[in-house]
Coordinates of C-alpha atoms in Angstrom, one line a residue:
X1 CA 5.7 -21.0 64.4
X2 CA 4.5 -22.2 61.3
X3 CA 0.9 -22.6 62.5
X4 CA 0.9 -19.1 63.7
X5 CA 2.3 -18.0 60.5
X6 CA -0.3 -20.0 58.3
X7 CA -3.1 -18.5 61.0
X8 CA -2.0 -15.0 60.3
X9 CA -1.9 -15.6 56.2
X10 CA -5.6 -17.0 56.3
X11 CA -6.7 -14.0 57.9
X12 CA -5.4 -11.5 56.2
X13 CA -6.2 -13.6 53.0
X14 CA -9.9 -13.3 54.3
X15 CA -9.9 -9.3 55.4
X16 CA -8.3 -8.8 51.5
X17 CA -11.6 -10.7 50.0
X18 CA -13.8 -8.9 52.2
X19 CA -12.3 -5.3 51.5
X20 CA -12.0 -6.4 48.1
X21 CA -15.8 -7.5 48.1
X22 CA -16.5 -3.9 49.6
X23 CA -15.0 -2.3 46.7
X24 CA -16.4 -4.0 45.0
X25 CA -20.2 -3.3 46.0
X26 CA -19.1 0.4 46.3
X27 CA -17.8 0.4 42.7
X28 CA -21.1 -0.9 41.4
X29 CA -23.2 0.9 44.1
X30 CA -22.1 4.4 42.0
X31 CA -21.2 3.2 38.3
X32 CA -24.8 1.1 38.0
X33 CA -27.5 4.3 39.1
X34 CA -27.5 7.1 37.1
X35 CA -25.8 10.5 38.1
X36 CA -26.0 14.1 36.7
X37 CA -21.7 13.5 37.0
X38 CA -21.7 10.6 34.0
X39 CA -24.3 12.5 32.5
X40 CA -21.6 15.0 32.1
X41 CA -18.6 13.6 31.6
X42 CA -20.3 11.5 28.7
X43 CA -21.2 14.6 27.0
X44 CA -18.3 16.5 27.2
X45 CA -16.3 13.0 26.4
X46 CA -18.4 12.8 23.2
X47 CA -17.0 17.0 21.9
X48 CA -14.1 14.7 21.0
X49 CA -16.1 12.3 18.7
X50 CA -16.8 16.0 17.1
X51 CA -13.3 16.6 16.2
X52 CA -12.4 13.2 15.7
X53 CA -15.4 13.2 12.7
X54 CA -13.9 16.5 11.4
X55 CA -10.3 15.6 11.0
X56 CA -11.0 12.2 9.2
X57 CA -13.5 14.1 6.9
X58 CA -11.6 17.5 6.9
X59 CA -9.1 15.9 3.5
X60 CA -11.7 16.3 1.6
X61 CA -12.0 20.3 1.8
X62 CA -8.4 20.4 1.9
X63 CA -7.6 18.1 -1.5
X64 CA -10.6 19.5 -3.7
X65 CA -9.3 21.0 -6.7
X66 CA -10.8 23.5 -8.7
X67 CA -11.3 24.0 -11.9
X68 CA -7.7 24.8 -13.8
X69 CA -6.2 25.7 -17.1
X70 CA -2.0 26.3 -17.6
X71 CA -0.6 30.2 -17.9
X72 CA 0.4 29.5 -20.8
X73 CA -2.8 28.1 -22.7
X74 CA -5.9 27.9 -22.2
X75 CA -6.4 24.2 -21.9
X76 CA -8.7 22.8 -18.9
X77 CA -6.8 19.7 -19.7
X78 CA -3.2 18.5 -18.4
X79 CA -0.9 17.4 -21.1
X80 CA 0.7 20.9 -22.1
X81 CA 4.8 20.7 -22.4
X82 CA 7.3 22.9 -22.7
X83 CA 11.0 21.4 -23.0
X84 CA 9.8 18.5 -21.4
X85 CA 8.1 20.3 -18.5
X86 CA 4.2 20.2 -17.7
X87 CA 2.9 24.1 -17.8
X88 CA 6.0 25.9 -17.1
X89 CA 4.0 29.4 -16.0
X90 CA 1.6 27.5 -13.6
X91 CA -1.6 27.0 -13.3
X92 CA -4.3 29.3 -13.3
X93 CA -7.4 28.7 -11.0
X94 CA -11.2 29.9 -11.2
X95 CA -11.0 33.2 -8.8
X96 CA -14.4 32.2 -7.3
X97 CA -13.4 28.7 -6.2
X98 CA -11.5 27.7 -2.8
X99 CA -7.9 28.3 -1.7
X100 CA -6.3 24.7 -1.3
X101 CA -3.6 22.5 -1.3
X102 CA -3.8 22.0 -5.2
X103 CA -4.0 25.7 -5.5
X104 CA -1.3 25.9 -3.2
X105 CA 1.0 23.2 -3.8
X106 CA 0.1 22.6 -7.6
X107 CA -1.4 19.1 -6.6
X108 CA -3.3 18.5 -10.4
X109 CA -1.5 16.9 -13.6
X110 CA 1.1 14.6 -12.7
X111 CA 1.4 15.7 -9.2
X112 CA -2.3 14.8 -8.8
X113 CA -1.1 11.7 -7.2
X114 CA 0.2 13.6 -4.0
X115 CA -4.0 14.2 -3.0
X116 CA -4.6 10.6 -1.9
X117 CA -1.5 10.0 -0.3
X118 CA -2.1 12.5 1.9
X119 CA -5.6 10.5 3.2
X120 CA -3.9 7.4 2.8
X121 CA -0.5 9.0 4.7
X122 CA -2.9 10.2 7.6
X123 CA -5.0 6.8 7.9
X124 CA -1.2 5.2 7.9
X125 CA -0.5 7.7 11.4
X126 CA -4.3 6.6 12.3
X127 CA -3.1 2.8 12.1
X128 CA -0.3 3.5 14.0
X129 CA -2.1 5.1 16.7
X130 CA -5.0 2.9 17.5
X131 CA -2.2 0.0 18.3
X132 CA 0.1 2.4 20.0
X133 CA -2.2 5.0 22.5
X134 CA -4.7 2.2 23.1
X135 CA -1.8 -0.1 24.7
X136 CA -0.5 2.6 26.0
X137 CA -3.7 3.4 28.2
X138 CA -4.2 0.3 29.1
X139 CA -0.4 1.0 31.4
X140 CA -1.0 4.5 32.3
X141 CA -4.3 5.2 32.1
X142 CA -7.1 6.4 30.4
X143 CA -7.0 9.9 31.8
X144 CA -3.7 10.6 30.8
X145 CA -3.7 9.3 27.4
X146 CA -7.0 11.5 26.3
X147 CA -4.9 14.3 27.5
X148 CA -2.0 13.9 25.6
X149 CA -3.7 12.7 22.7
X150 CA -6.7 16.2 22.3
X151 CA -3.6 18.6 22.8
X152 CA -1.2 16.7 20.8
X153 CA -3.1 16.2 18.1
X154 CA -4.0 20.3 17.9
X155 CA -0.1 21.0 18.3
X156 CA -0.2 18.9 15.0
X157 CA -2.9 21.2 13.4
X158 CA -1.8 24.2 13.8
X159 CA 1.7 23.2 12.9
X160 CA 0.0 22.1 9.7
X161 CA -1.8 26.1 9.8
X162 CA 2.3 27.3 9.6
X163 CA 3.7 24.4 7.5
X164 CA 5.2 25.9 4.4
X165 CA 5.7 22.7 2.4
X166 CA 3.7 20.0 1.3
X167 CA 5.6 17.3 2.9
X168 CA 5.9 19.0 6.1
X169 CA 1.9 19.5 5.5
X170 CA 2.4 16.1 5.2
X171 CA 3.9 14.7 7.6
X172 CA 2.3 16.9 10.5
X173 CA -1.0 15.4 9.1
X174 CA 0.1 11.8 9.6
X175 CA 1.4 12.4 13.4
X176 CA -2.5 14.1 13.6
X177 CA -3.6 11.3 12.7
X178 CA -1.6 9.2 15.3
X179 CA -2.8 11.3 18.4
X180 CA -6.8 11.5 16.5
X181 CA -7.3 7.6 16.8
X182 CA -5.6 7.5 20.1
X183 CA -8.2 10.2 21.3
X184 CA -11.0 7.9 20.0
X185 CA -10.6 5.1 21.3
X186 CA -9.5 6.4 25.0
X187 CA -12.6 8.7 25.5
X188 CA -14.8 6.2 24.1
X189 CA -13.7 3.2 26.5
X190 CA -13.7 5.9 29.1
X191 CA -17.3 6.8 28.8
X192 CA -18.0 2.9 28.5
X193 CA -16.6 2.7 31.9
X194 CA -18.6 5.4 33.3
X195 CA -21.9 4.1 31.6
X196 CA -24.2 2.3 34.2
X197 CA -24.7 -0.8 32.1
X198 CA -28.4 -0.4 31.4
X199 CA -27.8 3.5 29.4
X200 CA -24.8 2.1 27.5
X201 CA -26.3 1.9 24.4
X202 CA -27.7 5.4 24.6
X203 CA -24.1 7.0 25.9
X204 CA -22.8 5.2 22.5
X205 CA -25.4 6.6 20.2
X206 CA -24.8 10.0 21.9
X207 CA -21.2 9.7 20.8
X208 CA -22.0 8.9 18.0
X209 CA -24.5 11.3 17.0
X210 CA -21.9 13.8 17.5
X211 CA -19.6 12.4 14.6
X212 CA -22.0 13.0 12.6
X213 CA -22.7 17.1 14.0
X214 CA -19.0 17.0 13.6
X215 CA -19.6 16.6 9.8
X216 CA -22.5 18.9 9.4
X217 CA -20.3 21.8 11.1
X218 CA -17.4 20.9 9.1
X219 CA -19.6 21.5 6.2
X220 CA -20.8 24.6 7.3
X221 CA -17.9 26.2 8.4
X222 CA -15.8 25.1 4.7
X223 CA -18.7 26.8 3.2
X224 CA -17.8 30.6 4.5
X225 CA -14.2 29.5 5.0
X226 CA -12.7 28.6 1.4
X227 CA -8.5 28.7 2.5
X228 CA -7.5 25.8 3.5
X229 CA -5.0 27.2 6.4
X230 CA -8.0 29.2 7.9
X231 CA -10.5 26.4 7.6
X232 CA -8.1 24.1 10.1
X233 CA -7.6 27.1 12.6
X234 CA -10.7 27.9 13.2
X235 CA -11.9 24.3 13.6
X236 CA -8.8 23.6 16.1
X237 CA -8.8 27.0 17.7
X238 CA -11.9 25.9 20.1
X239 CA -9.9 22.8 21.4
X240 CA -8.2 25.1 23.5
X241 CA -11.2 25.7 25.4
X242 CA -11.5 22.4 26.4
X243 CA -8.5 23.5 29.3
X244 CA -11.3 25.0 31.3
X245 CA -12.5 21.5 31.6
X246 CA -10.4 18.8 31.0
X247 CA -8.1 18.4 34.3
X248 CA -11.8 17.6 35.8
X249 CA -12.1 14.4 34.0
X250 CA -11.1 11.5 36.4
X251 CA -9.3 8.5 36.1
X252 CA -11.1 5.1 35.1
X253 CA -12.3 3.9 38.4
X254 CA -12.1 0.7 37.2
X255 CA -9.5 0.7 35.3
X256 CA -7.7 2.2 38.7
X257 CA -9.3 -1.5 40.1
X258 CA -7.8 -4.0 38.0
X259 CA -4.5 -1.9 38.6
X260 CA -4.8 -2.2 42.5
X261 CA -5.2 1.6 42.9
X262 CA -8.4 0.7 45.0
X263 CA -8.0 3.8 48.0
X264 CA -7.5 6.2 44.5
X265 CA -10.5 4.9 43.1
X266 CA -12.6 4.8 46.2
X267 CA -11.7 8.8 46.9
X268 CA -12.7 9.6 43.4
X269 CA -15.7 7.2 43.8
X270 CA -16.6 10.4 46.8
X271 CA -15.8 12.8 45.3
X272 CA -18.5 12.0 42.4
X273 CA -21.3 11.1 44.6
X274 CA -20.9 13.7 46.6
X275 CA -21.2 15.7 43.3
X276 CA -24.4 13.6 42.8
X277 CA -25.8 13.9 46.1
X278 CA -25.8 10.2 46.9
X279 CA -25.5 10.0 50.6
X280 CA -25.5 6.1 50.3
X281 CA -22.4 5.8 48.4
X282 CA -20.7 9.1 50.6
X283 CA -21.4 7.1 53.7
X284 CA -19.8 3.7 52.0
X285 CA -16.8 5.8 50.6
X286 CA -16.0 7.3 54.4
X287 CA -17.0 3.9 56.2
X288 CA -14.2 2.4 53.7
X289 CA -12.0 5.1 53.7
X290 CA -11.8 5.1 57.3
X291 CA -11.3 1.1 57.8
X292 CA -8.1 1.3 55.3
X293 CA -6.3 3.9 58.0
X294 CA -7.0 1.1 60.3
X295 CA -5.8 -1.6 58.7
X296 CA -2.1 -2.5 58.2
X297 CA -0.6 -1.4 54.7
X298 CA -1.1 -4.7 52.6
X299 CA -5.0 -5.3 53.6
X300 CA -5.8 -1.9 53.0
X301 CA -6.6 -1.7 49.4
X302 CA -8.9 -4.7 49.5
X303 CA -5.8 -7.1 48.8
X304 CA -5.0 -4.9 45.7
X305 CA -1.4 -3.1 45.9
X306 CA -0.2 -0.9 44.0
X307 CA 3.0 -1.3 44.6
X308 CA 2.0 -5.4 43.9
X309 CA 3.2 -6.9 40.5
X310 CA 0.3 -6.5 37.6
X311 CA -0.2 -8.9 34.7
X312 CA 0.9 -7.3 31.4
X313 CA -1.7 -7.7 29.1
X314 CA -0.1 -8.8 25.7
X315 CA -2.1 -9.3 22.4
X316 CA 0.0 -13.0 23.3
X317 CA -2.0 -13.5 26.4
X318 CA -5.4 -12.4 24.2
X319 CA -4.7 -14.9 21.7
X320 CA -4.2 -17.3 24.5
X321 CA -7.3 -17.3 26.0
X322 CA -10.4 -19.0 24.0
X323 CA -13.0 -16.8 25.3
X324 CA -11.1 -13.1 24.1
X325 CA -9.1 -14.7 21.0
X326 CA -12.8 -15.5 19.7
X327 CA -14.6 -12.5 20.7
X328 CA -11.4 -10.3 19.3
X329 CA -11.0 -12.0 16.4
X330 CA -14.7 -11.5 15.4
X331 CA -14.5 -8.2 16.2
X332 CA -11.8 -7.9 14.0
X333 CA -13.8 -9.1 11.1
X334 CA -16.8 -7.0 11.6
X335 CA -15.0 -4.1 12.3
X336 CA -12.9 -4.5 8.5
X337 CA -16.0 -5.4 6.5
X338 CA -17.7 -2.3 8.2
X339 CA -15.3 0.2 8.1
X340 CA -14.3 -1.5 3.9
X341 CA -18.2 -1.0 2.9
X342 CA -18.6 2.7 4.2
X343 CA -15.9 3.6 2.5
X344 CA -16.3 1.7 -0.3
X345 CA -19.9 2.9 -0.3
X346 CA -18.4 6.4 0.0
X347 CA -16.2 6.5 -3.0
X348 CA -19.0 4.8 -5.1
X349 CA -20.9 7.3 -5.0
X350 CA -21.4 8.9 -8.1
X351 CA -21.0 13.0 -8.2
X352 CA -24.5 14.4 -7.1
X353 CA -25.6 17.8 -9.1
X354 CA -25.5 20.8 -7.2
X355 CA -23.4 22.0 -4.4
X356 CA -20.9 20.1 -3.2
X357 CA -21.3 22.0 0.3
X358 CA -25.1 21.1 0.7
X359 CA -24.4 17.2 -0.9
X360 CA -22.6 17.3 2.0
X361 CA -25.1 18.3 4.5
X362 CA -27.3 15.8 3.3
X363 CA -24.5 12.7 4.3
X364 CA -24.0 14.3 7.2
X365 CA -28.2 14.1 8.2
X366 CA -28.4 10.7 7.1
X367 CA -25.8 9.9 9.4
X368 CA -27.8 11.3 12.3
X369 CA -30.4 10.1 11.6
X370 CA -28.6 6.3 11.3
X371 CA -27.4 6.8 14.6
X372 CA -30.2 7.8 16.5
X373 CA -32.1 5.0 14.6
X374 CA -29.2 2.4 16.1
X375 CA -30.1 3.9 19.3
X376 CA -33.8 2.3 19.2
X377 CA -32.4 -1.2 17.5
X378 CA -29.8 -2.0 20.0
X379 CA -31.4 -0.9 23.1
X380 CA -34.6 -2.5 21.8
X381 CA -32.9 -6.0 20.4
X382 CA -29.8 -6.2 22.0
X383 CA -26.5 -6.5 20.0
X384 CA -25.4 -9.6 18.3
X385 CA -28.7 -10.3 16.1
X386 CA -29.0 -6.6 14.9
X387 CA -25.4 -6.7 14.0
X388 CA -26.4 -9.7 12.1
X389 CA -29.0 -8.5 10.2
X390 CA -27.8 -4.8 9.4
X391 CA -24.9 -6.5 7.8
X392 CA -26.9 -9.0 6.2
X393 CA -29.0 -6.3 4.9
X394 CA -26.0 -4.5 3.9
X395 CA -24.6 -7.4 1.9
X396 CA -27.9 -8.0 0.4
X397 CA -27.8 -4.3 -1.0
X398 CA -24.1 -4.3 -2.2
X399 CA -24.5 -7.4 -4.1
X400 CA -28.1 -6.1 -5.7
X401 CA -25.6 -2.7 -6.5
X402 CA -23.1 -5.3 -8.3
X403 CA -26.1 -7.3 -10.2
X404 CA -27.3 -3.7 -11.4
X405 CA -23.7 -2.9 -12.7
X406 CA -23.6 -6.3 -14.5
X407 CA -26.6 -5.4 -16.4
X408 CA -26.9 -3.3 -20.1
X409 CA -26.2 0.3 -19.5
X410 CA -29.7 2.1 -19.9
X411 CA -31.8 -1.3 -19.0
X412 CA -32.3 0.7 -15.6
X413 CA -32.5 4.1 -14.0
X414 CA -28.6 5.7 -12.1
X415 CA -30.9 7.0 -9.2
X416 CA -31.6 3.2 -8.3
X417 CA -28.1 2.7 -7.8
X418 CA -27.9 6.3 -5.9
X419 CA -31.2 5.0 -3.9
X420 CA -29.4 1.8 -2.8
X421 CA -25.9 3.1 -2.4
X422 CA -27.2 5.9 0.0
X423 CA -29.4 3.0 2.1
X424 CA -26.3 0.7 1.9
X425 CA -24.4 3.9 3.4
X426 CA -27.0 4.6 6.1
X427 CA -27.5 0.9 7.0
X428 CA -23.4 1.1 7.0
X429 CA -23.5 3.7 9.7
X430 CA -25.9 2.1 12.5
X431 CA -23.4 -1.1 12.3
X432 CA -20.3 1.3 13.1
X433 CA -22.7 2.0 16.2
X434 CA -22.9 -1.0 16.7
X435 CA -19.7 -2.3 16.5
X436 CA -18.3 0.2 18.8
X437 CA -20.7 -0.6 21.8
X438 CA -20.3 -4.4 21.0
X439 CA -16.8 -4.8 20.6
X440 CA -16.2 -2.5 23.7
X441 CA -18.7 -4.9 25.9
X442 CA -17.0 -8.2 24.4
X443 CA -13.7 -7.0 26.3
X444 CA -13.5 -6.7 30.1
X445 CA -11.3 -3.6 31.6
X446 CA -8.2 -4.9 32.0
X447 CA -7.6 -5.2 28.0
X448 CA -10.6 -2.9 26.4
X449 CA -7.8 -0.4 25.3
X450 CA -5.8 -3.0 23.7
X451 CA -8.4 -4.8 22.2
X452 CA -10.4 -1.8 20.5
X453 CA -6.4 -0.7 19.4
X454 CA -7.0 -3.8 17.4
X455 CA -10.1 -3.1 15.9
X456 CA -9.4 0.1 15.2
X457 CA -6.7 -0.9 13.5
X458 CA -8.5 -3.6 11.3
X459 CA -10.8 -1.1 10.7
X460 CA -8.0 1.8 9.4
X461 CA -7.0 -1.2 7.2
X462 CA -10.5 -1.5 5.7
X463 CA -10.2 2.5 5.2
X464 CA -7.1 2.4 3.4
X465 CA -7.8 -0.7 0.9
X466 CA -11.3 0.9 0.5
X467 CA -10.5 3.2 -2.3
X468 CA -8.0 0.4 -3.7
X469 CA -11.2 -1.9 -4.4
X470 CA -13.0 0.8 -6.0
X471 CA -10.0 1.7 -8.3
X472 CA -10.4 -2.0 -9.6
X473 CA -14.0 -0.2 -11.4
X474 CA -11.1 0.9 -14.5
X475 CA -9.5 -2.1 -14.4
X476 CA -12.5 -5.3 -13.5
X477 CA -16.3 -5.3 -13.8
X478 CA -18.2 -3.4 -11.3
X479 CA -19.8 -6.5 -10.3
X480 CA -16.5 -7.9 -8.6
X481 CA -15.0 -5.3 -5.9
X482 CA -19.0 -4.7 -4.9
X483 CA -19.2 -8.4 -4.6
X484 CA -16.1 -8.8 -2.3
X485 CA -17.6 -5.7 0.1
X486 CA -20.9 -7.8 0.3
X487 CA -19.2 -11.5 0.7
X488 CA -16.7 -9.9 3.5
X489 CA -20.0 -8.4 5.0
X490 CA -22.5 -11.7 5.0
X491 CA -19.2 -13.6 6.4
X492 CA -18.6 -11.1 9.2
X493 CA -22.5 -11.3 9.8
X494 CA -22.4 -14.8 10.2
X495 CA -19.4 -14.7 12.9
X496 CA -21.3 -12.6 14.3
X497 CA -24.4 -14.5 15.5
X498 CA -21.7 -17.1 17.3
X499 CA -21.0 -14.5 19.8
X500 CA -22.9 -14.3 23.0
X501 CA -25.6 -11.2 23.7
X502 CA -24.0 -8.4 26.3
X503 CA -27.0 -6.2 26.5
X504 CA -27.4 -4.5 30.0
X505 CA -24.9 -7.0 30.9
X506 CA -22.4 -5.6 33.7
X507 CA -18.6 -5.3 32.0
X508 CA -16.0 -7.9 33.3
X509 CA -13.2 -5.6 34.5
X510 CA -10.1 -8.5 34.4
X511 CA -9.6 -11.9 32.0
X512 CA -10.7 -13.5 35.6
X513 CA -14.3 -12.0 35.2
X514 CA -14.7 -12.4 31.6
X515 CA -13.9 -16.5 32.2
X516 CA -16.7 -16.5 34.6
X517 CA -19.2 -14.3 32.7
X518 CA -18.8 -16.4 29.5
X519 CA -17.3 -19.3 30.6
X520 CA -14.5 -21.7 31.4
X521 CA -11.0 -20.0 30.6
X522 CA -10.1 -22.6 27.8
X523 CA -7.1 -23.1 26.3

């Protein structure tokens, strides 16, 4: 009885490797060649980076505050008491400039101090989110979670457009924030997923490149829209077209693999080639499809259940592995002394002449351009030495911003610094490129959500102590929170060049995979 018993296990242990195997190949078959289907999930997909650019930019429209004098003098300066209280009548504000929260809410003097905690506020529900929706699409999907996430976070807008308080402005702006990194970093690994392995690097540019179109309409719309409530309804009014789309995007195919949902994934595997006219893969998805109503319930997923138990992914189990604690701990670092040096860079910047509108135009092209020249450097020269050296090159510039600072005032021209700043800013950009497609290949399936939750969230971190480090300018030479951006940028360089090349390498989908692509799982 026994015999029999062990007879029977073998073979269904062998039919389960060989359907699994046929997944497999079918999997690959589709996801590795090309298809006018990724094509346009990617781009639709990458309308989110878009919003995601405008809604971490859009503070800065929102928070500028024009210039003011007190009712009850004339005084362009704050300091004017009556009975103990600052202006009494209000403030008075140029007719000609834009309606916004400080027009608003009063947000100068000694309320001035409510502007940056808004930012800081919404990078806070940013943080949050980047942990929270990034483990959470690891569980139910990715599908799901971009969802929730685009239509959540434009419930949150337009309850900002009706908010008649600055708190509840507030506080609406920091559960945006929340739903805006979990829409990142979902759509992104989902295009990552759908990228044949060899147009990775362009699908990441392309996203991308449309953070920074994101800016340059944001730009251009707070140009011709000066109130504050209209500018965020008419740039969260056009999410709502996305519903003539968005129930079309599928489910992670191989995200539905390392979950066991293998007869899912192999019908929405048909449906796409049969979108892209691959015969091949049509015949392999009904020859498959076919053999699973003839085998018995537990061999027909290829040995992968859904009903079997899964292995919850912890940050525990990440930290336990050598392979994925060292490539997420990296990651970590790059991704803080990245995101710390752009905005660092950002808030360095001294205030250009001329319009504020146009300045702005001219970041947002120099973005662009960045991207599309990362585009060119990482498919060209793969990812871990160009990380390397735009950070080195970075660091290099930083620190020759802090010697500059160090020297007599007049011993050199203020455009050098404005030459090198705007370089350091550019050079700043192509490594968030970077970053994103490296970190996202250094992670296999089963825990790419989680693990770019992470990152995200060491980079929000870097966001938020950003404009702390440049507020040490009143308080510390120049010299020493430039000096810490360009140390924490030459030390995350050098991590950087101990972590092994994943160009047009195929993505690991479990911690299985990963152990064999990089090697032995120790401990």
């Amino acid at each position: 009885m026994h015999l029999t018993d062990h007879g029977e296990d073998s073979q269904l242990n062998t039919l389960r490797k060989s359907k699994a195997q046929e997944f497999g190949d079918l999997m690959q078959a589709l996801l590795e060649r090309k298809g006018k289907f990724q094509i346009i999930l990617i781009i639709l997909l990458s309308l989110n980076s878009m919003l995601i650019g405008i809604n971490h930019t859009i503070t800065t429209f929102h928070a500028y505050v024009p210039k003011f004098y007190c009712r009850d003098h004339i005084n362009y300066t704050c300091g004017y008491f009556v009975n103990g209280t600052e202006c009494p009548s209000g403030y008075h504000f140029d007719e000609n400039d834009d309606t916004t929260l400080a027009v608003e809410f009063s947000t100068v003097c000694r309320r001035a101090m409510l502007a940056p905690l808004i930012n800081s506020l919404y990078f806070v529900g940013v943080t949050l989110g980047s942990i929270v929706c990034s483990s959470m699409s690891d569980v139910y999907g990715r599908r799901k979670l971009v969802i929730a996430s685009l239509y959540g976070q434009a419930i949150m807008a337009l309850a900002q457009y009706v908010s008649t308080h600055l708190m509840l402005f507030i506080v609406f702006r920091l559960m945006q924030g929340f739903f805006i990194q979990g829409l990142q970093t979902v759509s992104y690994a989902l295009i990552m997923e759908y990228s044949p392995s060899r147009f990775r690097t362009v699908a990441a540019t392309y996203w991308e490149s449309n953070w920074a179109i994101g800016l340059g309409i944001l730009g251009a719309v707070a140009y011709f829209v000066r109130d504050w409530r209209m500018l965020t309804l008419v740039l969260t009014l056009p999410v709502f077209l996305t519903l003539s789309y968005v129930w079309y995007i599928p489910e992670s195919i191989v995200w539905l693999s390392t979950k066991g949902r293998c007869t899912e994934a192999t019908r929405i595997i048909h449906k796409i080639a049969k979108f892209n006219r691959n015969d091949e893969v049509v015949q392999q998805c009904n020859s498959l499809m076919l053999n699973e109503k003839d085998q018995p319930a537990d061999t027909a997923s290829g040995g992968n259940d859904s009903n079997a138990p899964q292995q919850k992914i912890t940050i525990g189990l990440l930290m336990k592995n050598k392979i994925l604690r060292k490539h997420l701990l990296s990651m970590i670092c790059v991704w803080f002394s990245v995101t710390l040096s752009y905005y660092g860079i950002l808030y360095f910047l001294p205030n250009l002449a001329g319009s504020r509108h146009l300045n702005w135009e001219y970041g947002a092209l120099i973005e662009l351009l960045s991207y599309i020249m990362s585009y060119f450097i990482f498919a060209g020269f793969g990812r871990r030495l160009p990380m390397a050296f735009l950070q080195y090159c970075n660091g290099g510039l930083i620190l020759f911003m802090a010697i500059l600072s160090a020297l007599p005032a007049g011993s050199y021209s203020q455009w050098w610094i404005v030459a090198t700043a705007l370089t350091a800013k550019g050079l700043a950009v192509s490594s968030f490129c970077g970053m994103f497609i490296f970190g996202s290949e250094l992670l296999p399936t089963a825990c790419r959500g989680l693990g770019l939750g992470l990152c995200g969230c060491s980079a929000r971190t870097g966001s938020l102590l950003a404009p702390q480090l440049m507020a040490l300018i009143g308080i510390l030479p120049t010299f020493v929170p430039l000096s810490i951006m360009s140390g924490l940028l030459v030390l995350a360089a050098t991590i950087t060049l101990f972590l092994p090349e994943t160009l047009s390498t195929i993505l690991p989908n479990t911690i299985e995979e990963a152990n064999q692509t990089w090697g032995s799982p120790e401990i």
